[in-house]
Tab-separated table of C-alpha atoms in Angstrom:
chain	number	residue	atom	x	y	z
E	12	UNK	CA	0.000	0.000	0.000
E	13	UNK	CA	1.528	3.294	-1.125
E	14	UNK	CA	1.126	6.557	0.809
E	15	UNK	CA	2.163	9.955	-0.558
E	16	UNK	CA	5.254	11.275	1.299
E	17	UNK	CA	3.666	14.712	1.645
E	18	UNK	CA	0.686	13.084	3.343
E	19	UNK	CA	2.985	11.309	5.769
E	20	UNK	CA	4.765	14.555	6.627
E	21	UNK	CA	1.481	16.339	7.241
E	22	UNK	CA	0.079	13.518	9.343
E	23	UNK	CA	3.291	13.326	11.363
E	24	UNK	CA	3.045	17.066	12.070
E	25	UNK	CA	-0.526	16.639	13.284
E	26	UNK	CA	0.426	13.683	15.475
E	27	UNK	CA	3.286	15.708	16.963
E	28	UNK	CA	0.965	18.632	17.690
E	29	UNK	CA	-1.467	16.305	19.454
E	30	UNK	CA	1.321	14.655	21.443
E	31	UNK	CA	1.084	17.177	24.282
E	32	UNK	CA	-1.724	16.735	26.875
E	33	UNK	CA	-2.411	20.490	26.993
E	34	UNK	CA	-2.798	20.737	23.211
E	35	UNK	CA	-5.004	17.654	23.161
E	36	UNK	CA	-7.154	19.314	25.852
E	37	UNK	CA	-7.480	22.416	23.669
E	38	UNK	CA	-8.572	20.285	20.722
E	39	UNK	CA	-11.110	18.534	22.952
E	40	UNK	CA	-12.417	21.916	24.123
E	41	UNK	CA	-12.884	23.068	20.515
E	42	UNK	CA	-14.478	19.871	19.245
E	43	UNK	CA	-18.064	20.981	19.826
E	44	UNK	CA	-17.720	24.754	19.560
E	45	UNK	CA	-15.482	27.780	19.029
E	46	UNK	CA	-13.828	29.729	21.861
E	47	UNK	CA	-11.489	32.638	22.446
E	48	UNK	CA	-7.979	31.970	23.832
E	49	UNK	CA	-9.086	33.625	27.079
E	50	UNK	CA	-12.085	31.326	27.338
E	51	UNK	CA	-9.878	28.309	26.694
E	52	UNK	CA	-7.433	29.486	29.362
E	53	UNK	CA	-10.288	29.841	31.845
E	54	UNK	CA	-11.790	26.454	30.977
E	55	UNK	CA	-8.466	24.625	31.251
E	56	UNK	CA	-7.114	26.778	34.105
E	57	UNK	CA	-3.920	27.560	32.182
E	58	UNK	CA	-1.912	30.800	31.787
E	59	UNK	CA	-2.806	32.776	28.659
E	60	UNK	CA	0.814	32.885	27.479
E	61	UNK	CA	0.956	29.074	27.580
E	62	UNK	CA	-2.331	28.863	25.695
E	63	UNK	CA	-0.878	31.203	23.063
E	64	UNK	CA	2.127	28.915	22.604
E	65	UNK	CA	0.001	25.792	22.219
E	66	UNK	CA	-2.442	27.502	19.876
E	67	UNK	CA	0.449	28.512	17.611
E	68	UNK	CA	1.612	24.889	17.409
E	69	UNK	CA	-1.918	23.711	16.624
E	70	UNK	CA	-2.343	26.456	14.030
E	71	UNK	CA	0.964	25.652	12.331
E	72	UNK	CA	-0.105	22.000	12.144
E	73	UNK	CA	-3.335	23.006	10.410
E	74	UNK	CA	-5.573	21.872	13.261
E	75	UNK	CA	-6.883	25.255	14.418
E	76	UNK	CA	-7.718	28.502	12.673
E	77	UNK	CA	-8.344	31.986	14.095
E	78	UNK	CA	-11.045	34.477	13.169
E	79	UNK	CA	-12.003	37.958	14.350
E	80	UNK	CA	-15.276	38.413	16.205
E	81	UNK	CA	-17.980	40.159	14.172
E	82	UNK	CA	-19.002	41.824	17.420
E	83	UNK	CA	-15.950	42.950	19.383
E	84	UNK	CA	-13.273	43.119	16.678
E	85	UNK	CA	-10.574	43.026	19.336
E	86	UNK	CA	-11.558	39.463	20.195
E	87	UNK	CA	-10.291	36.360	18.375
E	88	UNK	CA	-12.084	33.042	18.234
E	89	UNK	CA	-10.432	29.679	17.669
E	90	UNK	CA	-12.048	27.068	15.467
E	91	UNK	CA	-11.081	23.418	15.069
E	92	UNK	CA	-10.540	22.151	11.498
E	93	UNK	CA	-12.054	18.634	11.516
E	94	UNK	CA	-10.616	17.797	8.103
E	95	UNK	CA	-7.140	17.865	9.646
E	96	UNK	CA	-8.169	15.201	12.142
E	97	UNK	CA	-9.777	13.236	9.308
E	98	UNK	CA	-6.354	13.130	7.623
E	99	UNK	CA	-5.195	10.840	10.431
E	100	UNK	CA	-7.564	8.131	9.258
E	101	UNK	CA	-6.401	5.112	7.296
E	102	UNK	CA	-5.112	6.108	3.814
E	103	UNK	CA	-7.559	5.338	1.014
E	104	UNK	CA	-7.047	2.587	-1.548
E	105	UNK	CA	-8.294	4.040	-4.821
E	106	UNK	CA	-9.493	2.439	-8.022
E	107	UNK	CA	-10.424	-0.923	-6.501
E	108	UNK	CA	-12.545	-3.023	-8.834
E	109	UNK	CA	-12.975	-6.333	-7.052
E	110	UNK	CA	-11.615	-7.748	-3.806
E	111	UNK	CA	-10.340	-11.332	-3.769
E	112	UNK	CA	-9.504	-13.091	-0.506
E	113	UNK	CA	-6.972	-15.905	-0.745
E	114	UNK	CA	-5.883	-18.631	1.662
E	115	UNK	CA	-4.355	-22.065	1.138
E	116	UNK	CA	-7.386	-24.348	0.787
E	117	UNK	CA	-10.125	-21.756	0.179
E	118	UNK	CA	-12.140	-23.708	2.714
E	119	UNK	CA	-12.457	-21.394	5.714
E	120	UNK	CA	-10.761	-18.017	6.168
E	121	UNK	CA	-10.996	-16.751	2.583
E	122	UNK	CA	-14.605	-17.933	2.316
E	123	UNK	CA	-15.618	-16.207	5.536
E	124	UNK	CA	-13.748	-13.034	4.578
E	125	UNK	CA	-15.465	-12.871	1.176
E	126	UNK	CA	-18.887	-13.401	2.731
E	127	UNK	CA	-18.211	-10.722	5.346
E	128	UNK	CA	-16.995	-8.302	2.671
E	129	UNK	CA	-20.094	-8.856	0.534
E	130	UNK	CA	-22.394	-8.253	3.501
E	131	UNK	CA	-20.434	-5.188	4.607
E	132	UNK	CA	-19.989	-3.482	1.217
E	133	UNK	CA	-22.508	-5.104	-1.181
E	134	UNK	CA	-19.731	-5.034	-3.792
E	135	UNK	CA	-18.080	-7.558	-6.094
E	136	UNK	CA	-15.924	-10.068	-4.181
E	137	UNK	CA	-14.412	-13.517	-4.660
E	138	UNK	CA	-12.248	-16.032	-2.825
E	139	UNK	CA	-9.658	-18.576	-3.921
E	140	UNK	CA	-6.944	-20.911	-2.688
E	141	UNK	CA	-3.409	-21.844	-3.632
E	142	UNK	CA	-4.290	-25.520	-3.023
E	143	UNK	CA	-8.080	-25.521	-2.979
E	144	UNK	CA	-9.967	-28.226	-1.109
E	145	UNK	CA	-12.936	-30.051	-2.584
E	146	UNK	CA	-15.374	-28.265	-0.297
E	147	UNK	CA	-15.705	-25.622	2.361
E	148	UNK	CA	-14.888	-26.881	5.860
E	149	UNK	CA	-18.087	-27.908	7.732
E	150	UNK	CA	-17.182	-25.751	10.725
E	151	UNK	CA	-16.782	-22.746	8.433
E	152	UNK	CA	-20.237	-23.413	7.025
E	153	UNK	CA	-21.572	-23.725	10.573
E	154	UNK	CA	-20.041	-20.461	11.815
E	155	UNK	CA	-21.305	-18.715	8.686
E	156	UNK	CA	-24.805	-20.033	9.383
E	157	UNK	CA	-24.638	-18.820	12.991
E	158	UNK	CA	-23.755	-15.322	11.771
E	159	UNK	CA	-26.192	-15.330	8.831
E	160	UNK	CA	-23.542	-15.442	6.116
E	161	UNK	CA	-24.147	-17.168	2.797
E	162	UNK	CA	-21.506	-19.788	1.906
E	163	UNK	CA	-21.564	-22.345	-0.896
E	164	UNK	CA	-20.161	-25.580	0.659
E	165	UNK	CA	-18.736	-26.671	-2.720
E	166	UNK	CA	-17.628	-23.283	-4.011
E	167	UNK	CA	-13.833	-23.534	-3.856
E	168	UNK	CA	-11.465	-22.402	-6.610
E	169	UNK	CA	-7.795	-21.986	-7.517
E	170	UNK	CA	-6.240	-18.519	-7.632
E	171	UNK	CA	-5.267	-18.864	-11.290
E	172	UNK	CA	-8.921	-19.437	-12.194
E	173	UNK	CA	-10.208	-16.492	-10.192
E	174	UNK	CA	-7.747	-13.614	-9.871
E	175	UNK	CA	-7.711	-10.917	-12.547
E	176	UNK	CA	-5.001	-8.335	-13.088
E	177	UNK	CA	-6.893	-5.447	-11.515
E	178	UNK	CA	-8.151	-7.290	-8.405
E	179	UNK	CA	-7.254	-6.224	-4.892
E	180	UNK	CA	-5.825	-9.509	-3.608
E	181	UNK	CA	-5.775	-10.005	0.165
E	182	UNK	CA	-3.978	-13.031	1.606
E	183	UNK	CA	-5.727	-14.082	4.810
E	184	UNK	CA	-3.160	-16.699	5.759
E	185	UNK	CA	0.619	-16.667	6.051
E	186	UNK	CA	1.208	-19.596	3.681
E	187	UNK	CA	-0.727	-17.990	0.821
E	188	UNK	CA	1.049	-14.685	1.386
E	189	UNK	CA	4.452	-16.384	1.245
E	190	UNK	CA	3.614	-18.770	-1.622
E	191	UNK	CA	2.209	-16.188	-4.021
E	192	UNK	CA	5.426	-14.813	-5.492
E	193	UNK	CA	4.496	-15.009	-9.186
E	194	UNK	CA	2.126	-12.872	-11.251
E	195	UNK	CA	-0.522	-13.060	-8.525
E	196	UNK	CA	0.795	-11.077	-5.572
E	197	UNK	CA	-1.263	-10.105	-2.513
E	198	UNK	CA	-1.493	-6.367	-2.004
E	199	UNK	CA	-2.504	-6.837	1.619
E	200	UNK	CA	-1.788	-9.585	4.144
E	201	UNK	CA	-3.937	-10.525	7.129
E	202	UNK	CA	-2.143	-12.999	9.401
E	203	UNK	CA	-5.248	-14.837	10.609
E	204	UNK	CA	-4.520	-18.108	12.490
E	205	UNK	CA	-5.782	-21.226	10.733
E	206	UNK	CA	-8.879	-22.505	12.605
E	207	UNK	CA	-8.641	-25.875	10.853
E	208	UNK	CA	-5.430	-26.679	12.741
E	209	UNK	CA	-7.356	-26.501	16.026
E	210	UNK	CA	-10.657	-27.683	14.525
E	211	UNK	CA	-13.003	-26.445	17.235
E	212	UNK	CA	-16.027	-24.181	17.081
E	213	UNK	CA	-14.139	-21.720	19.277
E	214	UNK	CA	-11.258	-21.515	16.790
E	215	UNK	CA	-13.628	-20.833	13.907
E	216	UNK	CA	-15.484	-18.211	15.948
E	217	UNK	CA	-12.144	-16.542	16.709
E	218	UNK	CA	-11.240	-16.516	13.006
E	219	UNK	CA	-14.662	-15.075	12.173
E	220	UNK	CA	-14.261	-12.300	14.770
E	221	UNK	CA	-10.743	-11.473	13.544
E	222	UNK	CA	-11.875	-11.268	9.919
E	223	UNK	CA	-15.009	-9.267	10.752
E	224	UNK	CA	-12.906	-6.669	12.571
E	225	UNK	CA	-10.435	-6.415	9.688
E	226	UNK	CA	-13.207	-6.117	7.089
E	227	UNK	CA	-14.852	-3.328	9.089
E	228	UNK	CA	-11.537	-1.456	9.260
E	229	UNK	CA	-10.709	-1.857	5.567
E	230	UNK	CA	-14.106	-1.206	4.004
E	231	UNK	CA	-14.192	2.587	4.600
E	232	UNK	CA	-10.699	2.906	3.092
E	233	UNK	CA	-11.572	1.250	-0.227
E	234	UNK	CA	-12.785	3.515	-3.008
E	235	UNK	CA	-14.349	1.747	-6.020
E	236	UNK	CA	-12.860	2.285	-9.450
E	237	UNK	CA	-13.864	5.675	-10.851
E	238	UNK	CA	-13.893	7.358	-7.431
E	239	UNK	CA	-11.126	9.467	-5.953
């Protein structure tokens, strides 16, 4: 996953500005409304000269802006810039057409991940394996049923029959991530423990929970092809 260097510099500056408890308190105070430096000093019980220093740091980082009062022109109000905080969110993956989840046997983790992705995003998704099994593992089918996911017990496939050149390939097991060194290369890797090795309902529930959390974190960061 590539991130623009300029974005990293800007985000690092914002993180540094928020790394002081007093500045974080100022940001908290401005989250729901604007305030003058004097009002902030009173609210936080801090000297005005110290407030001025912290406000300058926050302003230089692009987190806070100042504006003159339309009433008493001698008074300045501080306003938080939410878009600066939004820049700290996970970088976007642009131009994604289809997501393909890959594991070794395409019998558990990749199947669950694909079903979770489809339910979460309602977008095109597929799954595949580097050494696909003949069917989906019964415990994977069972955990899917418990969580109201739709899985085809016989719907396994090999990566070479599924993956296209413009797919976002996500390896959900270490073996698949390490084995795919040819034309098909995972763009992302989720190191999800193999529930089949343990072969208990608890292990499959743990894999489901891990994948559900990762899908929820990734989904907002994926922009379909044509969006920017």
